[in-house]
mmCIF file of C-alpha atoms in Angstrom:
data_model
loop_
_atom_site.group_PDB
_atom_site.id
_atom_site.type_symbol
_atom_site.label_atom_id
_atom_site.label_comp_id
_atom_site.label_asym_id
_atom_site.label_seq_id
_atom_site.Cartn_x
_atom_site.Cartn_y
_atom_site.Cartn_z
ATOM 1 C CA UNK A 15 -118.271 34.804 -133.189
ATOM 2 C CA UNK A 16 -118.817 38.344 -131.965
ATOM 3 C CA UNK A 17 -119.528 39.704 -135.448
ATOM 4 C CA UNK A 18 -117.765 42.594 -137.072
ATOM 5 C CA UNK A 19 -120.698 44.959 -137.327
ATOM 6 C CA UNK A 20 -120.847 45.103 -141.117
ATOM 7 C CA UNK A 21 -123.520 43.881 -143.485
ATOM 8 C CA UNK A 22 -121.580 40.855 -144.714
ATOM 9 C CA UNK A 23 -120.605 38.869 -141.639
ATOM 10 C CA UNK A 24 -121.746 35.453 -142.975
ATOM 11 C CA UNK A 25 -118.372 33.825 -142.441
ATOM 12 C CA UNK A 26 -118.063 35.171 -138.878
ATOM 13 C CA UNK A 27 -121.562 34.213 -137.668
ATOM 14 C CA UNK A 28 -122.528 30.999 -135.969
ATOM 15 C CA UNK A 29 -125.384 29.320 -134.232
ATOM 16 C CA UNK A 30 -125.139 25.945 -132.561
ATOM 17 C CA UNK A 31 -128.003 23.456 -132.425
ATOM 18 C CA UNK A 32 -128.154 20.116 -130.620
ATOM 19 C CA UNK A 33 -130.726 17.427 -131.391
ATOM 20 C CA UNK A 34 -130.778 14.187 -129.433
ATOM 21 C CA UNK A 35 -131.841 10.819 -130.840
ATOM 22 C CA UNK A 36 -132.405 9.121 -127.501
ATOM 23 C CA UNK A 37 -136.112 9.592 -128.007
ATOM 24 C CA UNK A 38 -138.059 11.453 -130.632
ATOM 25 C CA UNK A 39 -139.996 14.443 -129.395
ATOM 26 C CA UNK A 40 -143.753 14.061 -129.404
ATOM 27 C CA UNK A 41 -145.143 15.000 -132.785
ATOM 28 C CA UNK A 42 -148.610 15.717 -131.497
ATOM 29 C CA UNK A 43 -148.947 19.490 -131.784
ATOM 30 C CA UNK A 44 -151.435 19.571 -128.933
ATOM 31 C CA UNK A 45 -148.766 18.290 -126.546
ATOM 32 C CA UNK A 46 -146.261 21.064 -127.406
ATOM 33 C CA UNK A 47 -146.172 24.518 -125.941
ATOM 34 C CA UNK A 48 -147.341 27.391 -128.095
ATOM 35 C CA UNK A 49 -143.768 28.685 -128.404
ATOM 36 C CA UNK A 50 -142.545 25.282 -129.527
ATOM 37 C CA UNK A 51 -145.221 25.144 -132.204
ATOM 38 C CA UNK A 52 -144.273 28.587 -133.468
ATOM 39 C CA UNK A 53 -140.542 27.869 -133.432
ATOM 40 C CA UNK A 54 -140.901 24.712 -135.537
ATOM 41 C CA UNK A 55 -142.832 26.234 -138.401
ATOM 42 C CA UNK A 56 -139.684 26.823 -140.451
ATOM 43 C CA UNK A 57 -137.016 24.962 -138.438
ATOM 44 C CA UNK A 58 -136.456 21.427 -137.157
ATOM 45 C CA UNK A 59 -137.130 21.028 -133.451
ATOM 46 C CA UNK A 60 -133.858 21.024 -131.519
ATOM 47 C CA UNK A 61 -133.290 20.491 -127.829
ATOM 48 C CA UNK A 62 -130.963 23.486 -127.527
ATOM 49 C CA UNK A 63 -129.837 26.323 -129.759
ATOM 50 C CA UNK A 64 -127.049 28.769 -128.864
ATOM 51 C CA UNK A 65 -127.062 31.977 -130.873
ATOM 52 C CA UNK A 66 -123.511 33.312 -131.194
ATOM 53 C CA UNK A 67 -124.010 35.329 -134.356
ATOM 54 C CA UNK A 68 -122.662 38.655 -133.124
ATOM 55 C CA UNK A 69 -124.141 41.716 -134.808
ATOM 56 C CA UNK A 70 -124.647 39.911 -138.107
ATOM 57 C CA UNK A 71 -128.021 40.685 -139.764
ATOM 58 C CA UNK A 72 -128.238 36.992 -140.622
ATOM 59 C CA UNK A 73 -128.353 36.095 -136.933
ATOM 60 C CA UNK A 74 -131.079 38.630 -136.214
ATOM 61 C CA UNK A 75 -133.083 37.253 -139.138
ATOM 62 C CA UNK A 76 -132.843 33.732 -137.705
ATOM 63 C CA UNK A 77 -134.127 34.980 -134.362
ATOM 64 C CA UNK A 78 -137.042 36.803 -136.007
ATOM 65 C CA UNK A 79 -137.949 33.698 -138.020
ATOM 66 C CA UNK A 80 -138.156 31.646 -134.827
ATOM 67 C CA UNK A 81 -141.304 33.677 -134.100
ATOM 68 C CA UNK A 82 -140.925 33.476 -130.336
ATOM 69 C CA UNK A 83 -141.408 37.196 -129.768
ATOM 70 C CA UNK A 84 -137.881 38.444 -129.094
ATOM 71 C CA UNK A 85 -137.293 42.175 -129.549
ATOM 72 C CA UNK A 86 -134.052 43.249 -131.202
ATOM 73 C CA UNK A 87 -132.644 46.657 -130.337
ATOM 74 C CA UNK A 88 -131.332 48.081 -133.621
ATOM 75 C CA UNK A 89 -127.529 47.650 -133.653
ATOM 76 C CA UNK A 90 -125.397 50.759 -134.160
ATOM 77 C CA UNK A 91 -121.580 51.138 -134.145
ATOM 78 C CA UNK A 92 -119.804 51.773 -130.859
ATOM 79 C CA UNK A 93 -116.165 52.317 -129.861
ATOM 80 C CA UNK A 94 -115.008 54.529 -132.703
ATOM 81 C CA UNK A 95 -112.682 57.494 -133.074
ATOM 82 C CA UNK A 96 -113.677 60.922 -134.382
ATOM 83 C CA UNK A 97 -112.671 62.365 -137.718
ATOM 84 C CA UNK A 98 -112.261 66.128 -137.598
ATOM 85 C CA UNK A 99 -113.359 68.446 -140.380
ATOM 86 C CA UNK A 100 -110.532 69.061 -142.850
ATOM 87 C CA UNK A 101 -110.280 72.772 -142.016
ATOM 88 C CA UNK A 102 -109.369 71.871 -138.419
ATOM 89 C CA UNK A 103 -106.656 69.355 -139.150
ATOM 90 C CA UNK A 104 -105.384 69.821 -142.687
ATOM 91 C CA UNK A 105 -105.075 73.601 -142.899
ATOM 92 C CA UNK A 106 -101.910 75.227 -141.603
ATOM 93 C CA UNK A 107 -102.716 77.414 -138.615
ATOM 94 C CA UNK A 108 -105.586 75.228 -137.374
ATOM 95 C CA UNK A 109 -105.381 73.826 -133.849
ATOM 96 C CA UNK A 110 -104.860 70.180 -134.813
ATOM 97 C CA UNK A 111 -102.561 70.823 -137.763
ATOM 98 C CA UNK A 112 -99.289 68.856 -137.516
ATOM 99 C CA UNK A 113 -100.091 67.627 -133.970
ATOM 100 C CA UNK A 114 -100.687 63.949 -134.824
ATOM 101 C CA UNK A 115 -99.280 61.723 -132.073
ATOM 102 C CA UNK A 116 -99.593 64.367 -129.361
ATOM 103 C CA UNK A 117 -101.387 63.099 -126.244
ATOM 104 C CA UNK A 118 -102.895 64.534 -123.075
ATOM 105 C CA UNK A 119 -103.194 62.683 -119.781
ATOM 106 C CA UNK A 120 -106.568 64.170 -118.934
ATOM 107 C CA UNK A 121 -109.253 65.810 -121.045
ATOM 108 C CA UNK A 122 -113.022 66.199 -121.010
ATOM 109 C CA UNK A 123 -115.270 65.693 -124.034
ATOM 110 C CA UNK A 124 -118.856 66.942 -124.124
ATOM 111 C CA UNK A 125 -121.616 66.222 -126.621
ATOM 112 C CA UNK A 126 -124.805 68.294 -126.556
ATOM 113 C CA UNK A 127 -127.833 66.756 -128.228
ATOM 114 C CA UNK A 128 -131.115 68.464 -129.025
ATOM 115 C CA UNK A 129 -134.116 66.655 -127.512
ATOM 116 C CA UNK A 130 -137.411 66.942 -129.433
ATOM 117 C CA UNK A 131 -139.973 68.925 -127.446
ATOM 118 C CA UNK A 132 -137.434 70.214 -124.935
ATOM 119 C CA UNK A 133 -135.475 73.454 -124.832
ATOM 120 C CA UNK A 134 -132.671 72.016 -122.742
ATOM 121 C CA UNK A 135 -130.172 69.855 -124.597
ATOM 122 C CA UNK A 136 -129.050 66.449 -123.400
ATOM 123 C CA UNK A 137 -125.439 66.607 -122.243
ATOM 124 C CA UNK A 138 -123.139 63.575 -122.417
ATOM 125 C CA UNK A 139 -119.644 63.977 -120.964
ATOM 126 C CA UNK A 140 -116.655 61.667 -120.632
ATOM 127 C CA UNK A 141 -113.129 62.251 -119.327
ATOM 128 C CA UNK A 142 -109.784 60.559 -119.762
ATOM 129 C CA UNK A 143 -106.591 60.543 -121.827
ATOM 130 C CA UNK A 144 -106.808 61.959 -125.346
ATOM 131 C CA UNK A 145 -104.742 61.328 -128.452
ATOM 132 C CA UNK A 146 -104.599 63.619 -131.487
ATOM 133 C CA UNK A 147 -104.369 61.593 -134.701
ATOM 134 C CA UNK A 148 -103.769 62.460 -138.341
ATOM 135 C CA UNK A 149 -107.560 62.366 -138.899
ATOM 136 C CA UNK A 150 -108.934 63.733 -135.621
ATOM 137 C CA UNK A 151 -108.936 62.450 -132.041
ATOM 138 C CA UNK A 152 -108.771 59.055 -130.370
ATOM 139 C CA UNK A 153 -107.832 57.662 -126.968
ATOM 140 C CA UNK A 154 -109.881 56.480 -123.953
ATOM 141 C CA UNK A 155 -111.935 59.681 -123.585
ATOM 142 C CA UNK A 156 -112.991 59.523 -127.233
ATOM 143 C CA UNK A 157 -113.854 55.815 -127.140
ATOM 144 C CA UNK A 158 -115.834 56.232 -123.925
ATOM 145 C CA UNK A 159 -117.898 59.052 -125.402
ATOM 146 C CA UNK A 160 -118.513 57.026 -128.562
ATOM 147 C CA UNK A 161 -119.805 54.153 -126.404
ATOM 148 C CA UNK A 162 -122.075 56.175 -124.131
ATOM 149 C CA UNK A 163 -123.407 58.290 -127.008
ATOM 150 C CA UNK A 164 -123.434 55.616 -129.728
ATOM 151 C CA UNK A 165 -127.074 56.151 -130.660
ATOM 152 C CA UNK A 166 -126.844 59.925 -130.518
ATOM 153 C CA UNK A 167 -123.877 59.961 -132.914
ATOM 154 C CA UNK A 168 -125.673 57.529 -135.216
ATOM 155 C CA UNK A 169 -128.803 59.699 -135.288
ATOM 156 C CA UNK A 170 -126.678 62.673 -136.388
ATOM 157 C CA UNK A 171 -124.851 60.627 -139.051
ATOM 158 C CA UNK A 172 -121.607 61.255 -137.131
ATOM 159 C CA UNK A 173 -121.604 64.940 -138.074
ATOM 160 C CA UNK A 174 -121.800 67.200 -135.039
ATOM 161 C CA UNK A 175 -119.712 69.255 -132.611
ATOM 162 C CA UNK A 176 -117.857 67.881 -129.599
ATOM 163 C CA UNK A 177 -116.564 70.327 -127.015
ATOM 164 C CA UNK A 178 -113.052 69.591 -125.756
ATOM 165 C CA UNK A 179 -111.688 70.816 -122.437
ATOM 166 C CA UNK A 180 -107.979 70.286 -122.897
ATOM 167 C CA UNK A 181 -107.225 70.610 -119.149
ATOM 168 C CA UNK A 182 -110.286 70.066 -116.886
ATOM 169 C CA UNK A 183 -108.161 70.634 -113.768
ATOM 170 C CA UNK A 184 -107.949 74.324 -114.677
ATOM 171 C CA UNK A 185 -111.663 74.868 -114.141
ATOM 172 C CA UNK A 186 -114.122 76.992 -116.077
ATOM 173 C CA UNK A 187 -113.544 79.568 -118.804
ATOM 174 C CA UNK A 188 -113.802 82.340 -116.213
ATOM 175 C CA UNK A 189 -111.241 80.695 -113.908
ATOM 176 C CA UNK A 190 -108.803 80.112 -116.758
ATOM 177 C CA UNK A 191 -109.231 83.682 -118.028
ATOM 178 C CA UNK A 192 -108.443 85.018 -114.565
ATOM 179 C CA UNK A 193 -105.213 83.002 -114.448
ATOM 180 C CA UNK A 194 -104.234 84.102 -117.932
ATOM 181 C CA UNK A 195 -104.978 87.767 -117.252
ATOM 182 C CA UNK A 196 -102.736 87.732 -114.186
ATOM 183 C CA UNK A 197 -99.814 87.265 -116.587
ATOM 184 C CA UNK A 198 -100.338 90.798 -117.934
ATOM 185 C CA UNK A 199 -98.986 92.137 -114.628
ATOM 186 C CA UNK A 200 -96.776 89.258 -113.460
ATOM 187 C CA UNK A 201 -94.824 88.811 -116.716
ATOM 188 C CA UNK A 202 -95.835 91.660 -119.034
ATOM 189 C CA UNK A 203 -92.715 91.398 -121.241
ATOM 190 C CA UNK A 204 -92.889 87.677 -121.941
ATOM 191 C CA UNK A 205 -94.187 86.367 -125.242
ATOM 192 C CA UNK A 206 -97.617 84.775 -124.947
ATOM 193 C CA UNK A 207 -96.845 82.062 -127.502
ATOM 194 C CA UNK A 208 -93.802 80.771 -125.628
ATOM 195 C CA UNK A 209 -94.572 81.495 -121.948
ATOM 196 C CA UNK A 210 -96.956 78.922 -120.552
ATOM 197 C CA UNK A 211 -98.685 80.074 -117.336
ATOM 198 C CA UNK A 212 -101.115 77.204 -116.685
ATOM 199 C CA UNK A 213 -99.630 74.571 -114.416
ATOM 200 C CA UNK A 214 -100.675 71.504 -112.470
ATOM 201 C CA UNK A 215 -101.515 73.392 -109.273
ATOM 202 C CA UNK A 216 -102.461 76.769 -110.583
ATOM 203 C CA UNK A 217 -100.799 79.679 -112.343
ATOM 204 C CA UNK A 218 -97.714 80.182 -110.242
ATOM 205 C CA UNK A 219 -95.451 81.238 -113.084
ATOM 206 C CA UNK A 220 -92.890 82.654 -110.661
ATOM 207 C CA UNK A 221 -91.756 79.216 -109.499
ATOM 208 C CA UNK A 222 -88.101 78.798 -110.315
ATOM 209 C CA UNK A 223 -87.813 75.120 -109.514
ATOM 210 C CA UNK A 224 -88.118 72.922 -112.587
ATOM 211 C CA UNK A 225 -88.689 69.918 -110.351
ATOM 212 C CA UNK A 226 -91.532 71.575 -108.460
ATOM 213 C CA UNK A 227 -94.802 69.797 -109.271
ATOM 214 C CA UNK A 228 -96.566 73.151 -109.378
ATOM 215 C CA UNK A 229 -94.600 74.067 -112.515
ATOM 216 C CA UNK A 230 -95.628 70.971 -114.493
ATOM 217 C CA UNK A 231 -97.572 72.104 -117.559
ATOM 218 C CA UNK A 232 -101.006 70.610 -118.174
ATOM 219 C CA UNK A 233 -100.967 71.349 -121.891
ATOM 220 C CA UNK A 234 -98.214 70.260 -124.273
ATOM 221 C CA UNK A 235 -96.382 73.383 -125.434
ATOM 222 C CA UNK A 236 -97.109 72.663 -129.100
ATOM 223 C CA UNK A 237 -100.816 72.556 -128.336
ATOM 224 C CA UNK A 238 -100.520 75.756 -126.286
ATOM 225 C CA UNK A 239 -98.888 77.543 -129.194
ATOM 226 C CA UNK A 240 -101.611 76.304 -131.561
ATOM 227 C CA UNK A 241 -104.365 77.496 -129.212
ATOM 228 C CA UNK A 242 -102.698 80.905 -128.902
ATOM 229 C CA UNK A 243 -102.618 81.228 -132.690
ATOM 230 C CA UNK A 244 -106.225 79.999 -132.969
ATOM 231 C CA UNK A 245 -107.272 82.777 -130.562
ATOM 232 C CA UNK A 246 -105.950 85.456 -132.908
ATOM 233 C CA UNK A 247 -102.875 86.273 -130.823
ATOM 234 C CA UNK A 248 -99.754 87.075 -132.846
ATOM 235 C CA UNK A 249 -96.560 85.127 -132.151
ATOM 236 C CA UNK A 250 -94.663 88.292 -131.200
ATOM 237 C CA UNK A 251 -97.367 89.588 -128.825
ATOM 238 C CA UNK A 252 -96.295 89.981 -125.173
ATOM 239 C CA UNK A 253 -98.585 89.567 -122.175
ATOM 240 C CA UNK A 254 -98.469 93.253 -121.319
ATOM 241 C CA UNK A 255 -100.081 94.052 -124.696
ATOM 242 C CA UNK A 256 -102.673 91.254 -124.649
ATOM 243 C CA UNK A 257 -106.190 92.458 -125.540
ATOM 244 C CA UNK A 258 -108.824 91.360 -123.029
ATOM 245 C CA UNK A 259 -111.014 89.970 -125.819
ATOM 246 C CA UNK A 260 -108.265 87.695 -127.153
ATOM 247 C CA UNK A 261 -107.349 86.453 -123.683
ATOM 248 C CA UNK A 262 -111.003 85.481 -123.258
ATOM 249 C CA UNK A 263 -110.887 83.706 -126.638
ATOM 250 C CA UNK A 264 -107.814 81.779 -125.505
ATOM 251 C CA UNK A 265 -109.549 80.716 -122.287
ATOM 252 C CA UNK A 266 -112.536 79.513 -124.297
ATOM 253 C CA UNK A 267 -110.350 77.559 -126.712
ATOM 254 C CA UNK A 268 -108.775 75.785 -123.738
ATOM 255 C CA UNK A 269 -112.024 74.966 -121.931
ATOM 256 C CA UNK A 270 -114.566 74.829 -124.755
ATOM 257 C CA UNK A 271 -112.801 74.057 -128.006
ATOM 258 C CA UNK A 272 -115.418 73.113 -130.599
ATOM 259 C CA UNK A 273 -114.281 70.102 -132.612
ATOM 260 C CA UNK A 274 -116.252 69.757 -135.828
ATOM 261 C CA UNK A 275 -116.793 66.005 -136.130
ATOM 262 C CA UNK A 276 -117.107 65.068 -139.789
ATOM 263 C CA UNK A 277 -117.357 61.309 -139.380
ATOM 264 C CA UNK A 278 -116.071 58.295 -137.526
ATOM 265 C CA UNK A 279 -113.298 55.831 -138.095
ATOM 266 C CA UNK A 280 -112.984 52.307 -136.780
ATOM 267 C CA UNK A 281 -110.586 51.453 -133.983
ATOM 268 C CA UNK A 282 -107.830 49.094 -135.133
ATOM 269 C CA UNK A 283 -110.054 48.135 -138.098
ATOM 270 C CA UNK A 284 -112.614 46.647 -135.702
ATOM 271 C CA UNK A 285 -115.528 47.941 -133.691
ATOM 272 C CA UNK A 286 -118.376 46.614 -131.596
ATOM 273 C CA UNK A 287 -122.040 47.410 -131.772
ATOM 274 C CA UNK A 288 -124.625 48.654 -129.328
ATOM 275 C CA UNK A 289 -127.878 46.743 -129.736
ATOM 276 C CA UNK A 290 -129.165 43.196 -130.017
ATOM 277 C CA UNK A 291 -131.529 40.988 -128.003
ATOM 278 C CA UNK A 292 -133.034 42.954 -125.121
ATOM 279 C CA UNK A 293 -131.513 41.911 -121.794
ATOM 280 C CA UNK A 294 -134.881 41.826 -120.025
ATOM 281 C CA UNK A 295 -135.822 38.917 -122.284
ATOM 282 C CA UNK A 296 -132.846 36.790 -121.172
ATOM 283 C CA UNK A 297 -132.213 34.871 -117.943
ATOM 284 C CA UNK A 298 -128.821 36.364 -117.179
ATOM 285 C CA UNK A 299 -127.804 33.527 -114.817
ATOM 286 C CA UNK A 300 -128.038 30.997 -117.671
ATOM 287 C CA UNK A 301 -128.247 33.175 -120.840
ATOM 288 C CA UNK A 302 -131.431 31.267 -121.745
ATOM 289 C CA UNK A 303 -134.365 32.957 -123.423
ATOM 290 C CA UNK A 304 -137.313 33.811 -121.195
ATOM 291 C CA UNK A 305 -139.566 33.299 -124.203
ATOM 292 C CA UNK A 306 -138.357 29.973 -125.560
ATOM 293 C CA UNK A 307 -136.963 27.115 -123.492
ATOM 294 C CA UNK A 308 -133.684 25.763 -124.854
ATOM 295 C CA UNK A 309 -132.769 28.927 -126.765
ATOM 296 C CA UNK A 310 -129.548 30.548 -125.501
ATOM 297 C CA UNK A 311 -127.676 33.724 -126.449
ATOM 298 C CA UNK A 312 -124.099 34.857 -126.030
ATOM 299 C CA UNK A 313 -121.672 37.538 -127.148
ATOM 300 C CA UNK A 314 -122.548 40.563 -129.192
ATOM 301 C CA UNK A 315 -125.921 39.193 -130.279
ATOM 302 C CA UNK A 316 -127.280 40.550 -126.987
ATOM 303 C CA UNK A 317 -127.676 44.257 -126.202
ATOM 304 C CA UNK A 318 -124.355 44.698 -124.393
ATOM 305 C CA UNK A 319 -121.361 46.823 -125.380
ATOM 306 C CA UNK A 320 -118.390 47.751 -123.224
ATOM 307 C CA UNK A 321 -116.401 50.980 -123.044
ATOM 308 C CA UNK A 322 -113.214 49.307 -124.297
ATOM 309 C CA UNK A 323 -112.410 46.244 -126.350
ATOM 310 C CA UNK A 324 -111.339 44.222 -123.301
ATOM 311 C CA UNK A 325 -114.772 44.461 -121.715
ATOM 312 C CA UNK A 326 -116.369 43.320 -124.976
ATOM 313 C CA UNK A 327 -114.082 40.300 -125.177
ATOM 314 C CA UNK A 328 -114.988 39.479 -121.578
ATOM 315 C CA UNK A 329 -118.674 39.750 -122.448
ATOM 316 C CA UNK A 330 -118.245 37.269 -125.300
ATOM 317 C CA UNK A 331 -116.160 34.824 -123.285
ATOM 318 C CA UNK A 332 -118.278 34.975 -120.127
ATOM 319 C CA UNK A 333 -121.685 34.758 -121.789
ATOM 320 C CA UNK A 334 -120.372 32.111 -124.194
ATOM 321 C CA UNK A 335 -119.151 29.958 -121.303
ATOM 322 C CA UNK A 336 -122.384 30.444 -119.388
ATOM 323 C CA UNK A 337 -124.591 29.711 -122.390
ATOM 324 C CA UNK A 338 -122.556 26.634 -123.332
ATOM 325 C CA UNK A 339 -122.447 25.056 -119.873
ATOM 326 C CA UNK A 340 -126.118 25.786 -119.154
ATOM 327 C CA UNK A 341 -127.214 24.482 -122.554
ATOM 328 C CA UNK A 342 -125.235 21.284 -121.930
ATOM 329 C CA UNK A 343 -126.788 20.935 -118.478
ATOM 330 C CA UNK A 344 -130.270 21.464 -119.948
ATOM 331 C CA UNK A 345 -129.590 18.847 -122.622
ATOM 332 C CA UNK A 346 -128.373 16.273 -120.068
ATOM 333 C CA UNK A 347 -131.466 16.845 -117.921
ATOM 334 C CA UNK A 348 -133.738 16.317 -120.904
ATOM 335 C CA UNK A 349 -131.927 13.130 -121.947
ATOM 336 C CA UNK A 350 -132.174 11.726 -118.422
ATOM 337 C CA UNK A 351 -135.871 12.592 -118.286
ATOM 338 C CA UNK A 352 -136.527 10.790 -121.564
ATOM 339 C CA UNK A 353 -134.615 7.717 -120.440
ATOM 340 C CA UNK A 354 -136.695 7.552 -117.272
ATOM 341 C CA UNK A 355 -139.901 7.958 -119.264
#
């Protein structure tokens, strides 16, 4: 099993042990390796053990009790969505209010993390499609950031700020502001809330062809209207009367919108974990322990987590197959050796 990341997990955790009766192992402690002596203090001596206990604490406890020296990287949740603070999603007039189900093809999410002893913050950025939900944001960009910054989010108890660039193709705040300000002379009588100037290939708002790719909006119009309102621009304000300060605020809300993350939610009621047995302690070709012969690992018990669920399934299937076949091969070799002896 790959575990479900919670503290219960007993019914989804497994380890497999194989003991042959072809010939009893030598009972003389002096003829065993030091690791074998340590591993048999509290457990019977098996030829092969495959740990497939996922992120279950029970599995980690078994590994610690084997006393073979394996280090376990503390597991933390990965692949989760972000819950926004209530004032950003529940209050009428906030950017995310009543936008659940709205999606963007391309966005950029940035997390800045303070590093002890350093003035410069650590910056973690991911891009991809984004989905606004009834609790916050989800989608590939969100899940990717949660995977690559799993430990950082955990250290902050999932309460922090994530900067959202709703349309990375538009460039920086300064570049967006320049495009927006050009509307004050190009279309001074048009309402800001309903006239969308930011398009796929620039700010050519004079294009009359609806089929022209250059007129394809990068932001959904409902989101545009919400960002305009968030920037303090009245619904009846025209471009010709737009204050420079509010145009700058609009540009910043497009390129650097600060999402107040108030917590995390699980993805489809499941999530994976980052953490487990350190990879440097495993022979990756066979999934066998470098510290204890005959001990194999597979799935989420090892320190591997993918950026989407599919990669995590593949990890479990691939390492499970490798561990199983190599454990079987090891067992056959040991049986044949005993028969010859």
